[in-house]
Amino acid sequence: MKAIETVSLTKYYGKKRGIEGVDLSVDSGDFFGFIGPNGAGKSTTIRTLLGLIKPTSGEARILGKDTRGELCEILKNVGYLPSETVFYRGMKVAEILRLSAKLRGLDTSKEAAELCERLQLDTDKKVEELSFGNRKKLGIICALQHKPSLYILDEPTSGLDPLMQREFYAILKERNAEGATVFLSSHVLSEVSRYCKTAAVIRDGRIIACDSVGALGHTGVKRVTLRGLKGTLELSGIRDVKTEGDTASFLYGEGSRSLAEKLSSLDFEDFTVTDPDLEEVFLHYYGKEATK
Amino acid sequence: MTLFLHELRKNRASLVIWTAALSFMLGVCILIYPEMSSQMNEISDMFADMGSFSSAFGMDQVNFGEFMGYFAIECGNVLGLGGALFAALIGVTAISCEERDGTAEFLLVHPLSRGSVVTNKLAALVVRILLLNTVVAVITVLCIFAVGVDADFGKLTLIFLSYVILQIEIGAVTFGISAFVRGGAVGIGLGIGFAFYFVNILANLDERLDILKYVTPFSYADGTSIVANGTLELKYLAIGAVFTAAGIASSYVKYSRKDIL
């Protein structure tokens, strides 16, 4: 069974595009990263999966159930962390956690206490007294305390300090090891490449790549570094050029043969060619217009 | 049930304040009656004889010099308008406040259908209206006993009942609107409350505007007419029931399809 499966999921806000023809397939037990810049359609996709937004066309199935007809059944087994969590003013952390559990018809006090301990959240504070990071922690605990089988997390680590981020990912990895599926959106690529097994890249409302994190690195794009370069670097088809003294590095995506030909016209001492890291892949997918 | 209780809890402060304010104003009106009535006999005829001003507030229908007439007019202004504004306010914010405050996202990712969210909120709305009116009615009765005036409790019950129905109608209409709007809608709510009130005054002023009585719930929740005739105007009540049903139905239909942005 797929944890998430969408078929040409499309959402228009009036005439404005939200997402268009999104086909997403997340295996059960996966640790899935959803990458894209602001406004690409990450949140629209996620909100459609959760039924907060009704799709214009296409369909989405979560944990084998249709988001249109069986949303309640789906939500019982999903933990969602919004990118910006807002709670009812005047309520204490403990009250919010209890309310969230009760709305699910559960008593999760033991789990909640454990999570508060691990993430160091004071349950006596009122929500409006919480800092952004602490509010995020409360959102995380709300998403985790009922031990769902699918976690949908929208930019989960923004606002968390590095120690908390590590603890948070440790918890997620435990849950993932126990069989739960994790689906998170992010624009922090190091995070995705470190923790995720699979990743999809969304741009302008469309999925433009989806593969294992390892395979995504093999895009045919190479990071080329030239040392002892004499003269100026004037090549067609290169981008993300970084120069430091007589060392220049750039991305090249038009094949090794043409790269070799072009390099022969230059005067340099040494060169290396490596696979770019995910960050550079990201730039590759997003920087197409920026090609020099 | 959890959401219903949460709604009551969340709004308890405003309920207490509104209840206290309306009880206080109504109580004061009754407590000063003995003082007023000694001077009332002289001005009663004058009040009934001010032409369109009298008919606007129904003062031509009742005797201002009798307690029930006095109460019907005072009650019409205090509990009628106050209760209408209360109902409009809690109705129009009932659903929209979740989006205004950004809590809709928190609420709706719990396994609750949109329909049950609407049901819980609607139930909490009705209960709050009932609580407010019960307290106000009890305090009214206590004040009546305190000043020892001669009151017709049958008509009094009918007046209170008509205001409860009026508040439920206004609550339901604004509740329906609440499903459509996203941000702050307090202005819309208060506007509707006032509009209903003034439409009734207009309709009272000129017989040619009688048709407007079908629009506003103040036409059946009219203390002076109840005191004079001992009954609610059923034709207006029937139209009010249609408005109520339309408000509730549209809230379910709209909210089930609404995008939470």
XYZ file of C-alpha atoms in Angstrom:
553
model
C 0.000 0.000 0.000
C 1.185 3.479 -0.840
C 1.191 5.986 1.991
C 0.440 8.828 -0.397
C -0.622 8.586 -4.000
C -1.881 11.448 -6.116
C -3.038 11.300 -9.704
C -2.796 14.530 -11.704
C -3.755 16.520 -8.651
C -4.557 20.062 -9.719
C -5.582 23.131 -7.789
C -6.391 26.520 -9.211
C -7.303 29.469 -7.015
C -9.627 31.104 -9.465
C -7.298 31.584 -12.406
C -4.155 31.495 -10.337
C -2.226 28.266 -10.466
C -1.663 26.395 -7.247
C -0.461 23.024 -8.456
C -0.893 21.340 -11.777
C -0.998 17.630 -12.562
C 0.926 16.545 -9.486
C 1.629 12.813 -9.523
C 3.159 11.820 -6.264
C 3.791 8.355 -4.965
C 5.164 7.772 -1.489
C 5.761 4.217 -0.347
C 4.702 3.079 3.053
C 7.679 3.293 5.394
C 9.499 5.866 3.298
C 11.240 8.984 4.582
C 10.247 11.410 1.872
C 11.497 14.913 1.240
C 9.467 17.405 -0.741
C 11.672 20.169 -2.040
C 10.815 23.457 -3.648
C 11.179 27.187 -3.205
C 8.488 29.398 -1.727
C 5.392 29.575 -3.891
C 6.207 26.412 -5.846
C 3.149 24.601 -4.513
C 4.500 22.604 -1.553
C 1.955 23.863 0.926
C -0.868 23.689 -1.618
C -0.049 20.035 -2.227
C 0.131 19.267 1.474
C -3.074 21.141 2.272
C -4.858 19.307 -0.497
C -3.650 15.984 0.898
C -5.152 16.932 4.261
C -8.460 18.040 2.794
C -8.006 21.643 3.912
C -8.197 22.551 0.238
C -10.403 20.807 -2.275
C -8.618 19.911 -5.510
C -9.859 21.413 -8.773
C -9.282 18.063 -10.446
C -7.338 14.869 -9.933
C -7.395 12.703 -6.866
C -5.357 11.861 -3.833
C -5.288 8.663 -1.848
C -3.697 8.523 1.559
C -3.085 5.237 3.352
C -5.249 3.666 0.658
C -8.207 5.960 1.292
C -9.700 8.691 -0.841
C -9.259 12.230 0.537
C -12.695 13.204 -0.719
C -14.844 10.588 0.925
C -12.774 9.135 3.737
C -10.979 12.159 5.104
C -11.875 11.490 8.735
C -10.510 7.956 8.556
C -7.331 9.331 6.997
C -6.868 12.069 9.585
C -7.037 9.550 12.437
C -3.761 8.103 11.213
C -2.031 11.267 10.113
C 0.037 13.682 12.149
C 0.327 17.089 10.531
C 2.627 19.944 11.373
C 1.749 23.177 9.565
C 4.519 25.541 8.543
C 3.100 28.125 10.883
C 1.267 26.800 13.887
C -1.316 28.931 15.623
C -3.187 27.813 18.709
C -6.153 29.090 20.665
C -5.098 32.090 22.683
C -5.391 31.909 26.422
C -4.840 28.166 26.575
C -1.894 26.486 28.213
C 0.399 24.059 26.417
C -0.993 21.160 28.427
C -4.552 22.190 27.578
C -3.803 22.359 23.865
C -2.254 18.900 23.973
C -5.257 17.542 25.861
C -7.688 19.228 23.466
C -5.878 17.783 20.462
C -5.967 14.294 21.985
C -9.624 14.611 22.941
C -10.576 15.757 19.459
C -9.139 12.428 18.379
C -10.977 10.629 21.152
C -7.700 9.527 22.701
C -5.755 9.885 25.907
C -2.151 10.474 24.933
C -0.930 12.030 28.163
C 1.926 9.572 28.596
C 3.235 10.062 25.083
C 2.787 13.839 25.364
C 4.741 14.001 28.622
C 7.556 12.019 27.078
C 7.705 14.252 24.005
C 7.586 17.438 26.096
C 10.480 16.075 28.094
C 12.540 15.229 25.031
C 11.844 18.531 23.276
C 12.029 20.491 26.533
C 8.684 22.207 26.359
C 7.141 23.761 29.472
C 3.507 22.633 29.625
C 2.434 25.330 32.105
C 3.014 28.208 29.727
C 0.230 29.883 27.826
C 0.529 29.586 24.079
C 0.833 33.319 23.487
C 3.863 33.375 25.788
C 5.699 30.829 23.680
C 8.540 31.820 21.390
C 8.317 30.861 17.726
C 10.514 27.822 18.317
C 8.537 26.660 21.318
C 5.299 27.077 19.421
C 6.807 24.889 16.739
C 7.615 22.273 19.373
C 4.008 22.317 20.533
C 2.928 21.807 16.934
C 5.342 18.907 16.629
C 4.012 17.233 19.757
C 0.435 17.678 18.514
C 1.469 15.931 15.314
C 3.334 13.139 17.094
C 1.513 12.368 20.323
C -1.109 10.071 18.826
C 1.515 7.934 17.078
C 0.053 8.104 13.578
C 1.253 5.918 10.732
C 1.893 8.886 8.445
C 3.578 12.153 9.334
C 3.054 15.137 7.067
C 5.349 17.935 8.108
C 5.459 21.314 6.412
C 8.866 22.926 6.951
C 9.252 21.216 10.309
C 12.572 22.563 11.478
C 12.249 26.271 10.755
C 12.628 28.087 14.038
C 14.141 25.153 15.930
C 17.660 25.444 17.239
C 20.182 22.852 15.956
C 20.039 20.712 19.105
C 16.257 20.522 18.927
C 16.408 19.802 15.224
C 18.639 16.836 15.969
C 16.333 15.565 18.691
C 13.344 16.053 16.406
C 14.923 14.052 13.603
C 15.975 11.390 16.092
C 12.345 10.983 17.090
C 11.244 10.903 13.461
C 13.832 8.246 12.672
C 12.586 6.124 15.552
C 9.025 6.424 14.322
C 10.183 5.654 10.801
C 12.047 2.578 12.039
C 8.833 1.439 13.713
C 7.171 1.511 10.301
C 5.652 4.979 10.049
C 5.964 7.023 6.878
C 7.447 10.500 7.027
C 6.664 13.109 4.394
C 8.271 16.474 4.929
C 8.634 19.598 2.895
C 11.716 21.685 3.138
C 13.957 24.064 1.365
C 16.870 23.126 3.556
C 18.580 20.652 1.283
C 21.213 19.423 3.671
C 18.359 18.251 5.869
C 16.682 16.353 3.068
C 19.882 14.782 1.828
C 20.838 13.731 5.325
C 17.586 12.198 6.499
C 15.391 11.408 3.514
C 15.462 8.275 1.413
C 13.396 9.659 -1.419
C 12.795 13.182 -2.605
C 10.635 15.030 -5.088
C 11.269 18.466 -6.463
C 8.356 20.772 -7.186
C 8.592 23.876 -9.285
C 5.893 26.197 -10.587
C 3.232 23.799 -9.377
C 4.639 20.724 -11.134
C 6.759 17.835 -9.943
C 9.919 18.032 -12.022
C 11.901 15.225 -10.441
C 11.210 12.388 -8.052
C 13.700 9.718 -7.166
C 15.829 8.335 -4.390
C 18.017 11.000 -2.865
C 21.087 9.169 -4.201
C 19.764 8.955 -7.746
C 18.677 12.574 -7.779
C 22.348 13.475 -7.510
C 23.037 11.737 -10.834
C 21.437 14.211 -13.115
C 24.174 14.301 -15.683
C 25.196 17.571 -14.178
C 28.792 17.767 -13.055
C 30.534 20.132 -10.740
C 33.736 21.122 -12.495
C 36.585 22.822 -10.653
C 39.544 24.284 -12.499
C 42.729 25.256 -10.708
C 45.466 27.507 -11.979
C 43.185 28.987 -14.582
C 44.753 31.530 -16.866
C 42.633 34.032 -18.698
C 38.906 34.364 -18.287
C 36.405 31.566 -18.085
C 34.243 31.925 -21.143
C 32.259 28.793 -21.861
C 28.735 28.269 -23.047
C 26.344 26.160 -20.983
C 27.885 26.681 -17.588
C 26.227 28.036 -14.520
C 26.677 28.700 -10.846
C 30.184 29.937 -11.552
C 32.310 30.555 -8.475
C 35.748 32.087 -8.839
C 38.323 32.424 -6.134
C 41.753 33.647 -7.206
C 42.789 31.433 -10.078
C 40.335 28.691 -9.124
C 36.982 28.542 -10.857
C 34.173 26.101 -10.401
C 30.907 25.717 -12.269
C 28.076 23.331 -13.055
C 27.886 21.744 -16.476
C 25.004 19.661 -17.735
C 25.564 19.039 -21.424
C 27.464 15.784 -21.299
C 31.034 14.743 -20.608
C 32.212 14.710 -24.234
C 31.270 18.283 -24.940
C 32.723 19.231 -21.585
C 36.049 17.664 -22.544
C 36.028 19.512 -25.856
C 35.282 22.817 -24.252
C 37.859 22.342 -21.521
C 40.562 21.760 -24.147
C 40.229 25.346 -25.272
C 41.144 26.620 -21.829
C 44.473 27.005 -20.151
C 44.589 25.594 -16.591
C 46.808 23.428 -14.400
C 44.415 20.904 -12.857
C 40.753 20.030 -12.777
C 38.269 17.842 -10.889
C 34.819 16.699 -11.944
C 32.379 15.542 -9.242
C 28.709 14.768 -8.866
C 27.051 17.777 -7.343
C 25.428 17.502 -3.939
C 21.672 17.865 -3.567
C 21.981 21.572 -3.076
C 23.503 21.910 -6.500
C 20.939 19.569 -8.002
C 18.354 21.873 -6.606
C 20.012 24.791 -8.318
C 20.101 22.725 -11.479
C 16.341 22.216 -11.352
C 15.631 25.764 -10.355
C 18.308 27.608 -12.189
C 17.283 26.725 -15.722
C 16.315 30.231 -16.599
C 19.442 31.510 -14.923
C 21.670 29.646 -17.368
C 24.332 31.958 -18.659
C -18.758 16.980 22.055
C -15.162 18.011 22.741
C -15.408 20.833 20.252
C -18.777 21.910 21.648
C -17.347 22.203 25.153
C -14.247 23.897 23.801
C -16.442 26.489 22.073
C -18.324 27.241 25.281
C -15.103 27.494 27.236
C -13.383 29.686 24.702
C -16.279 32.156 24.643
C -17.233 32.125 28.299
C -15.827 35.572 29.041
C -17.844 37.327 26.345
C -20.969 35.407 27.352
C -20.575 36.487 30.973
C -20.042 40.117 29.994
C -23.035 40.250 27.643
C -25.268 38.457 30.118
C -24.214 40.752 32.933
C -24.666 43.890 30.825
C -28.106 42.962 29.539
C -29.294 41.722 32.943
C -28.075 44.899 34.530
C -29.791 47.197 32.048
C -33.029 45.263 32.129
C -32.926 45.035 35.908
C -32.382 48.773 36.252
C -35.295 49.464 33.908
C -37.589 47.448 36.138
C -36.226 48.776 39.432
C -36.829 52.378 38.400
C -40.373 51.595 37.274
C -42.109 52.512 40.551
C -40.365 55.858 40.417
C -41.330 56.318 36.799
C -44.941 55.169 37.150
C -45.843 57.890 39.620
C -45.082 60.425 36.928
C -46.094 58.143 34.122
C -49.827 58.692 34.113
C -49.389 62.220 32.914
C -46.937 61.469 30.177
C -48.431 58.166 29.111
C -50.968 59.855 26.858
C -48.285 62.076 25.486
C -46.089 59.087 24.633
C -48.970 57.380 22.865
C -49.770 60.566 21.024
C -46.510 61.425 19.369
C -47.660 60.213 15.977
C -45.100 58.368 13.948
C -42.571 58.383 16.778
C -45.035 56.469 18.915
C -45.787 53.948 16.217
C -42.102 53.479 15.457
C -41.590 52.060 18.925
C -45.040 50.556 19.247
C -46.043 53.059 21.902
C -49.423 53.562 20.299
C -50.316 49.932 20.918
C -49.768 49.704 24.663
C -50.283 51.779 27.712
C -46.958 53.124 28.807
C -48.466 53.774 32.217
C -48.965 50.038 32.900
C -46.047 47.860 33.811
C -46.462 45.455 30.882
C -46.627 48.336 28.423
C -43.580 49.937 29.963
C -41.755 46.620 30.017
C -42.640 45.814 26.407
C -41.143 49.076 25.186
C -38.079 49.022 27.444
C -37.538 45.337 26.843
C -37.876 45.883 23.116
C -35.040 48.325 23.189
C -32.729 46.718 25.700
C -33.122 42.975 25.232
C -34.309 43.258 21.641
C -31.421 45.267 20.275
C -28.862 44.019 22.807
C -29.770 40.391 22.247
C -29.814 40.864 18.493
C -26.323 42.356 18.533
C -25.083 39.584 20.813
C -26.512 36.908 18.525
C -25.176 38.624 15.400
C -21.744 38.936 16.924
C -21.392 35.349 18.072
C -23.008 34.086 14.879
C -20.808 35.923 12.451
C -17.605 34.999 14.290
C -18.571 31.388 15.050
C -16.884 29.850 12.019
C -14.872 32.738 10.599
C -12.882 33.250 13.802
C -10.998 30.009 13.162
C -9.679 31.394 9.899
C -9.197 34.896 11.244
C -7.123 33.585 14.152
C -5.359 30.958 12.067
C -6.637 28.100 14.214
C -8.695 26.492 11.433
C -5.667 24.548 10.318
C -5.135 23.184 13.810
C -8.761 22.248 14.224
C -9.472 20.718 10.839
C -6.576 18.286 10.713
C -8.214 16.397 13.534
C -10.554 13.610 12.482
C -13.713 15.717 12.462
C -15.862 16.162 9.419
C -16.596 19.726 8.399
C -20.236 18.927 9.048
C -19.583 17.966 12.647
C -17.535 21.126 13.156
C -20.550 23.128 11.992
C -22.917 21.108 14.194
C -20.774 21.576 17.290
C -20.393 25.291 16.702
C -24.071 25.722 15.988
C -25.018 23.833 19.140
C -22.653 25.998 21.178
C -24.216 29.107 19.617
C -27.759 28.055 20.523
C -26.732 27.046 24.040
C -25.069 30.406 24.609
C -28.206 32.220 23.484
C -30.316 30.056 25.797
C -27.961 30.606 28.729
C -27.953 34.364 28.273
C -31.719 34.566 28.027
C -32.323 32.242 30.951
C -30.164 34.348 33.236
C -31.687 37.581 31.962
C -35.206 36.186 32.431
C -34.491 34.989 35.962
C -33.052 38.357 36.934
C -36.016 40.104 35.316
C -38.460 38.032 37.353
C -36.482 38.628 40.538
C -36.549 42.368 39.884
C -40.288 42.246 39.197
C -40.839 40.564 42.546
C -38.504 43.023 44.196
C -40.506 46.038 43.067
C -43.780 44.163 43.487
C -45.431 45.299 40.278
C -48.320 43.608 38.583
C -46.940 41.551 35.697
C -48.638 39.196 33.268
C -46.268 36.225 33.361
C -47.891 34.533 30.393
C -47.154 37.506 28.164
C -43.769 37.950 29.794
C -42.863 34.372 28.889
C -44.070 34.992 25.359
C -41.921 38.124 25.067
C -38.819 36.287 26.246
C -39.586 33.366 23.987
C -39.951 35.686 21.004
C -36.558 37.234 21.723
C -34.948 33.831 21.994
C -36.402 32.955 18.590
C -35.246 36.294 17.224
C -31.732 35.742 18.515
C -31.643 32.249 17.112
C -32.775 33.555 13.733
C -30.176 36.328 13.685
C -27.590 33.900 15.031
C -28.410 31.425 12.260
C -28.354 34.012 9.478
C -25.016 35.450 10.599
C -23.720 31.919 11.225
C -24.436 31.176 7.569
C -22.512 34.306 6.573
C -19.722 33.236 8.896
C -19.091 30.176 6.733
C -18.471 32.399 3.717
C -16.215 35.107 5.114
C -12.560 34.645 5.970
C -11.344 37.525 8.046
C -12.889 39.759 10.642
C -16.619 39.903 10.099
C -17.674 41.699 13.251
C -18.755 44.714 11.227
C -20.989 42.609 9.017
C -22.576 41.000 12.061
C -23.297 44.226 13.896
C -24.504 45.800 10.663
C -27.041 43.038 10.189
C -28.215 43.279 13.784
C -28.772 47.026 13.504
C -30.272 46.756 10.020
C -32.957 44.313 11.187
C -33.789 46.630 14.063
C -34.119 49.762 11.942
C -35.984 48.018 9.163
C -38.645 47.204 11.734
C -38.799 50.828 12.873
C -39.192 51.916 9.254
C -41.935 49.383 8.718
C -43.687 50.650 11.842
C -43.474 54.226 10.636
C -45.274 53.846 7.360
C -47.925 51.348 6.405
C -46.707 51.284 2.830
C -43.478 49.702 4.147
C -45.330 46.877 5.885
C -43.834 44.457 3.404
C -40.494 45.014 5.161
C -41.894 43.256 8.201
C -41.357 39.987 6.411
C -37.629 40.678 6.354
C -36.924 41.428 9.985
C -37.386 39.166 12.997
C -38.310 42.217 15.078
C -41.734 42.005 13.458
C -42.648 38.894 15.446
C -40.421 39.644 18.409
C -42.364 42.795 19.133
C -43.086 43.206 22.819
C -45.736 45.872 22.320
C -47.714 43.777 19.872
C -47.430 40.738 22.145
C -48.723 42.732 25.095
C -51.532 44.175 23.000
C -52.554 40.957 21.230
C -51.189 38.191 23.432
C -49.660 36.324 20.497
C -46.731 36.291 18.086
C -47.381 37.190 14.472
C -47.256 33.738 12.964
C -46.821 34.819 9.346
C -43.658 36.697 10.255
C -42.523 33.843 12.443
C -42.876 31.441 9.520
C -40.690 33.625 7.314
C -38.209 33.844 10.180
C -38.078 30.051 10.323
C -37.239 29.988 6.618
C -34.406 32.500 7.157
C -33.111 30.415 10.053
C -33.158 27.220 8.025
C -31.495 28.944 5.068
C -28.706 30.298 7.263
C -28.032 26.913 8.817
C -28.245 25.015 5.534
C -25.890 27.389 3.749
C -23.343 27.076 6.546
C -23.219 23.293 6.106
C -23.106 23.465 2.314
C -20.491 26.197 2.163
C -18.208 24.988 4.935
C -18.047 21.456 3.562
C -16.528 22.865 0.384
C -14.554 25.754 1.718
C -10.827 25.969 1.079
C -8.889 26.771 4.220
C -6.083 28.973 3.018
